[in-house]
Amino acid sequence: MKLHHSVDPKLWNFHSELRLLGLRDTPMTRREAIRLGLLGSAGVVLGNAFAAPASASPPAAPAPKAKSVIQIWLWGGPCHIDTFDPKPDAGYDYYGALKTAIPTNVAGIQLGELLPLLAQQADKYSLIRSMSHGVNAHETAAYTVQTGRASGGRDVFPGLGAIVSLFKGYDAGYRGLLPPYIVLTELQGRFSESGFLGARYKPFATGGDPGANRFMVEGVVAPGVSDERQRVRREFLHRLNTFERAQRSGDPRLAALAQCESDAYEMILGDAGKVFDLAQEKDAVRERYGRNTFGQSCLMARRLVERGVPYITINYKGWDTHKQHFPIMRRKLPELDRGLAALLAELAERGLLESTIVWSCGEFGRTPKVQWEAPWNGGRGHWGKAFSALVAGGGFRGGHVLGKTDAKGEEVVEQPVHPSELIGKIYRQLGIDAGAKLPHPEGRDVRVMPGASEAPVKAGDVLAAIA
Amino acid sequence: MNIVVCLAASWLALVAVSRGAAAPEPRIAYELATAPAPLGRIDELVFARLAALGLAPAPRCSDAVFARRAFIDVIGTLPTPGETRDFLQDTNPAKRAALIDRLLARDEFADLWANKWSDLLRVKAEFPVNLWPNAAQAYHRWIHTAVRDNLPYDQFARTLLTANGSNFRVGPVNFYRAVPSHEPAALARAVALTFMGVRVEHWPEGRLAGFATFFGPLSYKTTGEWKEEIVFFDPTKFPAEGKMTGALPDGTSITLMSARDPREVFADWLIDPKNPWFTRAIANRVWSWLLGRGIIHEPDDLRPDNPPSNPELLAHLERELVAARYDVKQLMRLILNSHTYQASSLARTDRPEAETNFAHYGLRRLDAEVLIDALNQITGTSEKYSSAIPEPFTFIPDEERAIALPDGSITSAFLEMFGRPGRDTGMETERNNRITATQRLHLLNSSQVQRKLEQGPKLQALLRSRNPREVVDGLYLAILSRPPTEDERATVRDHAVQVRDGRVAAVNLAWALINSAEFLHRH
């Protein structure tokens, strides 16, 4: 199933162009176009600038260690000192209601007290406690963390997921029945996942709730419509074809519509859609992840990785805790703890962790000093100067802490890591060449990773210790 | 069981006469049998070009197709069944021209075209530029008013280029604020793209730097009001001697004095009818908006090595626009009344030049906003739009239509999925009307669409009729804006018999029609 496999509106145009060049004397059918590898190749969609991304850049892409990525996106910005960078000695005004740091299964690494299950998996992941970009607005920080670029330039760059979808999706020969880039369950909204790459590289948003009795994936599962009725009405749709009969056969726009329809029905009636049926998992497994939206999203992500989906985002919202910070942490952190710990453990048990990167962070951290005053009454604000990221699998080492913040968690004091450095490392593990060209709508020369002048990337490999 | 049998029996009577041996030619639903004949100068020029290529124009589309096409193209709105019926029954031979005039005067005209301009002028509260909600609203309000009042296009452009004042109070100052960078070269690039249809990448080296000089003396300052910003001409940015040298886009060198805002100097050069880009760019854009393709393609890529497919036609449109003193509505009226605009969408040939030379009307998938509005209109439902930006919260009424949304940051999963532009670049290609399997999946089987079909009050009212013919004809009129053919009625009857339930058959019919190629395209 090629959910994002769409057909260029200029198809008619481009076979006209081929004809003008004397290459064709009859219009090309979609089937021919596919056979010739024209359709659905970004080179056609976006112009000649992208004819051959891999060969365009002499340094060959590094050999991939990872095949899939699970991004656990903590939208809103979780507090670093309540989670991965505890500061039990910073005083009440900093740790607030969450004073205790707990040991993990790796000597010397401690976590916040509400993450006991993750503490038992510390050998599987590394923590970067020195993430920093200095941006304190949601939309610009989210952009920087997921694109590695500063906001405000001339272009809106695509995020990591869209770039993986470009280099590991249909354009790169991905043959999976599921879309190559899936978000559970909603788009991020204030962040355009695909930037200038456009709608084709946007994630497929499942909608629905994996934590519900039945995960109603939007478009795939229709409540109250039996498979039989699906078949009957599809047949009916095909018989009401006055318009198609009137049009000349072979109109590429109508051919594209028909192709998209048959792709869609593979999800509705074929086997592809069955992956979303969480009832196929044993109850004990479902319990292990936690019977809530986040926990079951983690389980869903594992099932998608098993089917070879290259990039999955769990868009886990609700971390923007200006008010009610500590009560919200007491509710959410146990969910995060259970779901993420189960995911890491299961990926390892099934031998998938080696080839699957799991990374988790938000767009920034939160004010280490608790805002006790009104109107916050014990809240935390935005903190782009210092935050933490968890990263595991796919070539990343486990059981390691990189970087350090000061005693109060306010400033990075050792090994600052800019998001572009983490992203660059993830590309490396996936075998995506940082110097490969991106298809730009105006045909300009832009690369996967910003050049040295465009991002504060330090010389040398700051992440060498963990990957 | 009795009820089922009873329903099925009345559905059996759906077809008046029994079906003949051969299905009728399907073309008759879509086009007139009369031979093409030019209705004016536009058609003469188009037909001449086609003849030179050995191509024939398609006949005019049928009245039903025309009504639907004109409604969608001019006001982004489907005709209601009543509007379609009235038009089809109207015996006035000039009824197409009359409908065009009525549509050009409708309120939705301003909504649709303000939306179009808001794409090109990047009206968006947040990211990549922080215009902010209040400013985006002010900007959109100004554009909407200008479109509604049919402000002559030269004045529209001049005002956007030369405005000074507060982002919250003087809408057009946001033109410059909406450019991702305030560097003079970035502003110059946006100005060239927007008003000249030119991508400066194709300019000779140095040309941009000279042009950027015009936008150097522009300053921005904050005020006591949260996120207010004043954009103003700042003569102190001139060199000490109070003059500097700039270069117009045609390369002419010009001395700029600090006594006069250089943006005004440029604007006056730009909107001169003799300017080689200004009139051409907008005439070509308007044509492309109505016909789906520019005479120069893409419409924002004017350059010597991208010539018009029909130079005489473009020159004619330019002359007409100048003669009409940049009344864009008048230019639209002229185009809409041509045979060329009213041509059938049924191609006569596979030769691609037919479409690029306007032998027939090219199919286009409905724009995202138009599609969701149409689904809501058919079913009697609405969407809930909200702004994610709490600075301040923007109130959007429940009944708000997508074409009327003021701010690109106010969006929905549906609009994103169907290719609404991000308003990041001001380029026409940012809107993506390519069909994808995800879109197909959503229309065929999503709970959003299913809910509208099963619960939409307007559709439900129609389905309550006991007369299957009323139901079927009503659905065709509401969704495809035409009555069904006898052949189609027979197909529906067969389906009702098969599923043995009139209501299920009717809902399935509504579902099938909104999933048809005929509904999903402008045709």
mmCIF file of C-alpha atoms in Angstrom, chain A residues 57-167:
data_model
loop_
_atom_site.group_PDB
_atom_site.id
_atom_site.type_symbol
_atom_site.label_atom_id
_atom_site.label_comp_id
_atom_site.label_asym_id
_atom_site.label_seq_id
_atom_site.Cartn_x
_atom_site.Cartn_y
_atom_site.Cartn_z
ATOM 1 C CA SER A 57 27.456 13.563 -3.703
ATOM 2 C CA PRO A 58 30.789 11.849 -4.047
ATOM 3 C CA PRO A 59 31.284 10.729 -0.414
ATOM 4 C CA ALA A 60 29.242 7.543 -0.289
ATOM 5 C CA ALA A 61 26.574 7.323 2.357
ATOM 6 C CA PRO A 62 27.741 5.517 5.481
ATOM 7 C CA ALA A 63 26.657 1.899 5.854
ATOM 8 C CA PRO A 64 23.362 1.903 7.745
ATOM 9 C CA LYS A 65 23.072 0.467 11.224
ATOM 10 C CA ALA A 66 19.443 1.366 11.717
ATOM 11 C CA LYS A 67 16.405 0.612 9.592
ATOM 12 C CA SER A 68 13.663 2.332 11.536
ATOM 13 C CA VAL A 69 13.189 5.266 13.859
ATOM 14 C CA ILE A 70 10.636 5.725 16.618
ATOM 15 C CA GLN A 71 10.393 9.323 17.705
ATOM 16 C CA ILE A 72 8.628 9.899 20.981
ATOM 17 C CA TRP A 73 7.818 13.554 20.716
ATOM 18 C CA LEU A 74 7.008 15.164 24.039
ATOM 19 C CA TRP A 75 5.127 18.182 22.656
ATOM 20 C CA GLY A 76 5.102 21.126 25.010
ATOM 21 C CA GLY A 77 8.537 20.507 26.503
ATOM 22 C CA PRO A 78 8.920 18.189 29.504
ATOM 23 C CA CYS A 79 10.941 19.243 32.509
ATOM 24 C CA HIS A 80 14.450 17.841 32.336
ATOM 25 C CA ILE A 81 15.092 17.892 36.071
ATOM 26 C CA ASP A 82 11.931 15.931 36.864
ATOM 27 C CA THR A 83 12.849 13.247 34.348
ATOM 28 C CA PHE A 84 16.327 12.505 32.973
ATOM 29 C CA ASP A 85 18.473 15.081 34.793
ATOM 30 C CA PRO A 86 17.387 15.014 38.456
ATOM 31 C CA LYS A 87 18.824 17.626 40.867
ATOM 32 C CA PRO A 88 18.101 16.305 44.349
ATOM 33 C CA ASP A 89 20.581 18.748 45.872
ATOM 34 C CA ALA A 90 19.310 21.890 44.174
ATOM 35 C CA GLY A 91 16.815 22.732 46.865
ATOM 36 C CA TYR A 92 13.064 22.803 47.177
ATOM 37 C CA ASP A 93 12.652 25.766 44.838
ATOM 38 C CA TYR A 94 14.063 23.596 42.058
ATOM 39 C CA TYR A 95 12.948 20.031 42.634
ATOM 40 C CA GLY A 96 9.646 21.075 44.161
ATOM 41 C CA ALA A 97 7.462 18.087 44.900
ATOM 42 C CA LEU A 98 9.849 15.618 43.218
ATOM 43 C CA LYS A 99 12.938 15.548 45.348
ATOM 44 C CA THR A 100 14.200 12.016 45.051
ATOM 45 C CA ALA A 101 16.515 10.695 42.400
ATOM 46 C CA ILE A 102 16.508 6.936 41.952
ATOM 47 C CA PRO A 103 19.307 4.593 40.920
ATOM 48 C CA THR A 104 19.145 2.661 37.671
ATOM 49 C CA ASN A 105 20.549 -0.653 36.501
ATOM 50 C CA VAL A 106 23.665 1.222 35.416
ATOM 51 C CA ALA A 107 25.902 2.313 38.224
ATOM 52 C CA GLY A 108 26.156 6.082 38.511
ATOM 53 C CA ILE A 109 23.098 6.954 36.445
ATOM 54 C CA GLN A 110 20.102 8.344 38.251
ATOM 55 C CA LEU A 111 16.619 9.259 37.084
ATOM 56 C CA GLY A 112 13.695 11.201 38.512
ATOM 57 C CA GLU A 113 11.638 9.290 41.049
ATOM 58 C CA LEU A 114 8.644 8.785 38.780
ATOM 59 C CA LEU A 115 10.582 6.712 36.240
ATOM 60 C CA PRO A 116 11.319 3.429 38.068
ATOM 61 C CA LEU A 117 10.657 1.145 35.105
ATOM 62 C CA LEU A 118 12.883 3.148 32.794
ATOM 63 C CA ALA A 119 15.500 2.945 35.541
ATOM 64 C CA GLN A 120 15.571 -0.808 34.968
ATOM 65 C CA GLN A 121 16.286 -0.301 31.246
ATOM 66 C CA ALA A 122 19.108 2.229 31.549
ATOM 67 C CA ASP A 123 21.563 -0.182 29.980
ATOM 68 C CA LYS A 124 19.615 0.109 26.717
ATOM 69 C CA TYR A 125 19.673 3.864 26.211
ATOM 70 C CA SER A 126 21.887 6.874 26.571
ATOM 71 C CA LEU A 127 20.880 10.196 27.997
ATOM 72 C CA ILE A 128 22.046 13.496 26.564
ATOM 73 C CA ARG A 129 21.738 15.976 29.404
ATOM 74 C CA SER A 130 23.272 18.848 27.520
ATOM 75 C CA MET A 131 20.808 19.534 24.732
ATOM 76 C CA SER A 132 20.645 23.270 24.101
ATOM 77 C CA HIS A 133 19.429 25.727 21.496
ATOM 78 C CA GLY A 134 18.302 28.725 23.522
ATOM 79 C CA VAL A 135 14.915 29.042 21.837
ATOM 80 C CA ASN A 136 11.918 29.506 24.121
ATOM 81 C CA ALA A 137 8.931 29.572 21.767
ATOM 82 C CA HIS A 138 7.154 26.307 20.976
ATOM 83 C CA GLU A 139 6.960 26.619 17.219
ATOM 84 C CA THR A 140 10.512 27.798 16.630
ATOM 85 C CA ALA A 141 12.030 25.402 19.166
ATOM 86 C CA ALA A 142 10.078 22.457 17.728
ATOM 87 C CA TYR A 143 11.386 23.423 14.326
ATOM 88 C CA THR A 144 14.983 23.625 15.483
ATOM 89 C CA VAL A 145 14.890 20.347 17.403
ATOM 90 C CA GLN A 146 13.394 18.440 14.467
ATOM 91 C CA THR A 147 15.168 20.092 11.551
ATOM 92 C CA GLY A 148 18.465 21.064 13.142
ATOM 93 C CA ARG A 149 18.084 24.510 11.638
ATOM 94 C CA ALA A 150 17.503 27.929 13.098
ATOM 95 C CA SER A 151 14.111 29.352 12.257
ATOM 96 C CA GLY A 152 13.641 32.540 10.288
ATOM 97 C CA GLY A 153 15.661 31.680 7.224
ATOM 98 C CA ARG A 154 14.357 31.846 3.717
ATOM 99 C CA ASP A 155 13.118 28.249 3.701
ATOM 100 C CA VAL A 156 10.970 26.065 5.870
ATOM 101 C CA PHE A 157 13.025 22.913 6.054
ATOM 102 C CA PRO A 158 11.578 19.428 6.370
ATOM 103 C CA GLY A 159 11.873 17.612 9.661
ATOM 104 C CA LEU A 160 13.769 14.411 10.308
ATOM 105 C CA GLY A 161 10.746 12.200 9.590
ATOM 106 C CA ALA A 162 10.111 13.739 6.176
ATOM 107 C CA ILE A 163 13.768 13.391 5.228
ATOM 108 C CA VAL A 164 13.798 9.745 6.300
ATOM 109 C CA SER A 165 10.612 9.289 4.287
ATOM 110 C CA LEU A 166 12.377 10.828 1.292
ATOM 111 C CA PHE A 167 15.488 8.676 1.550
#
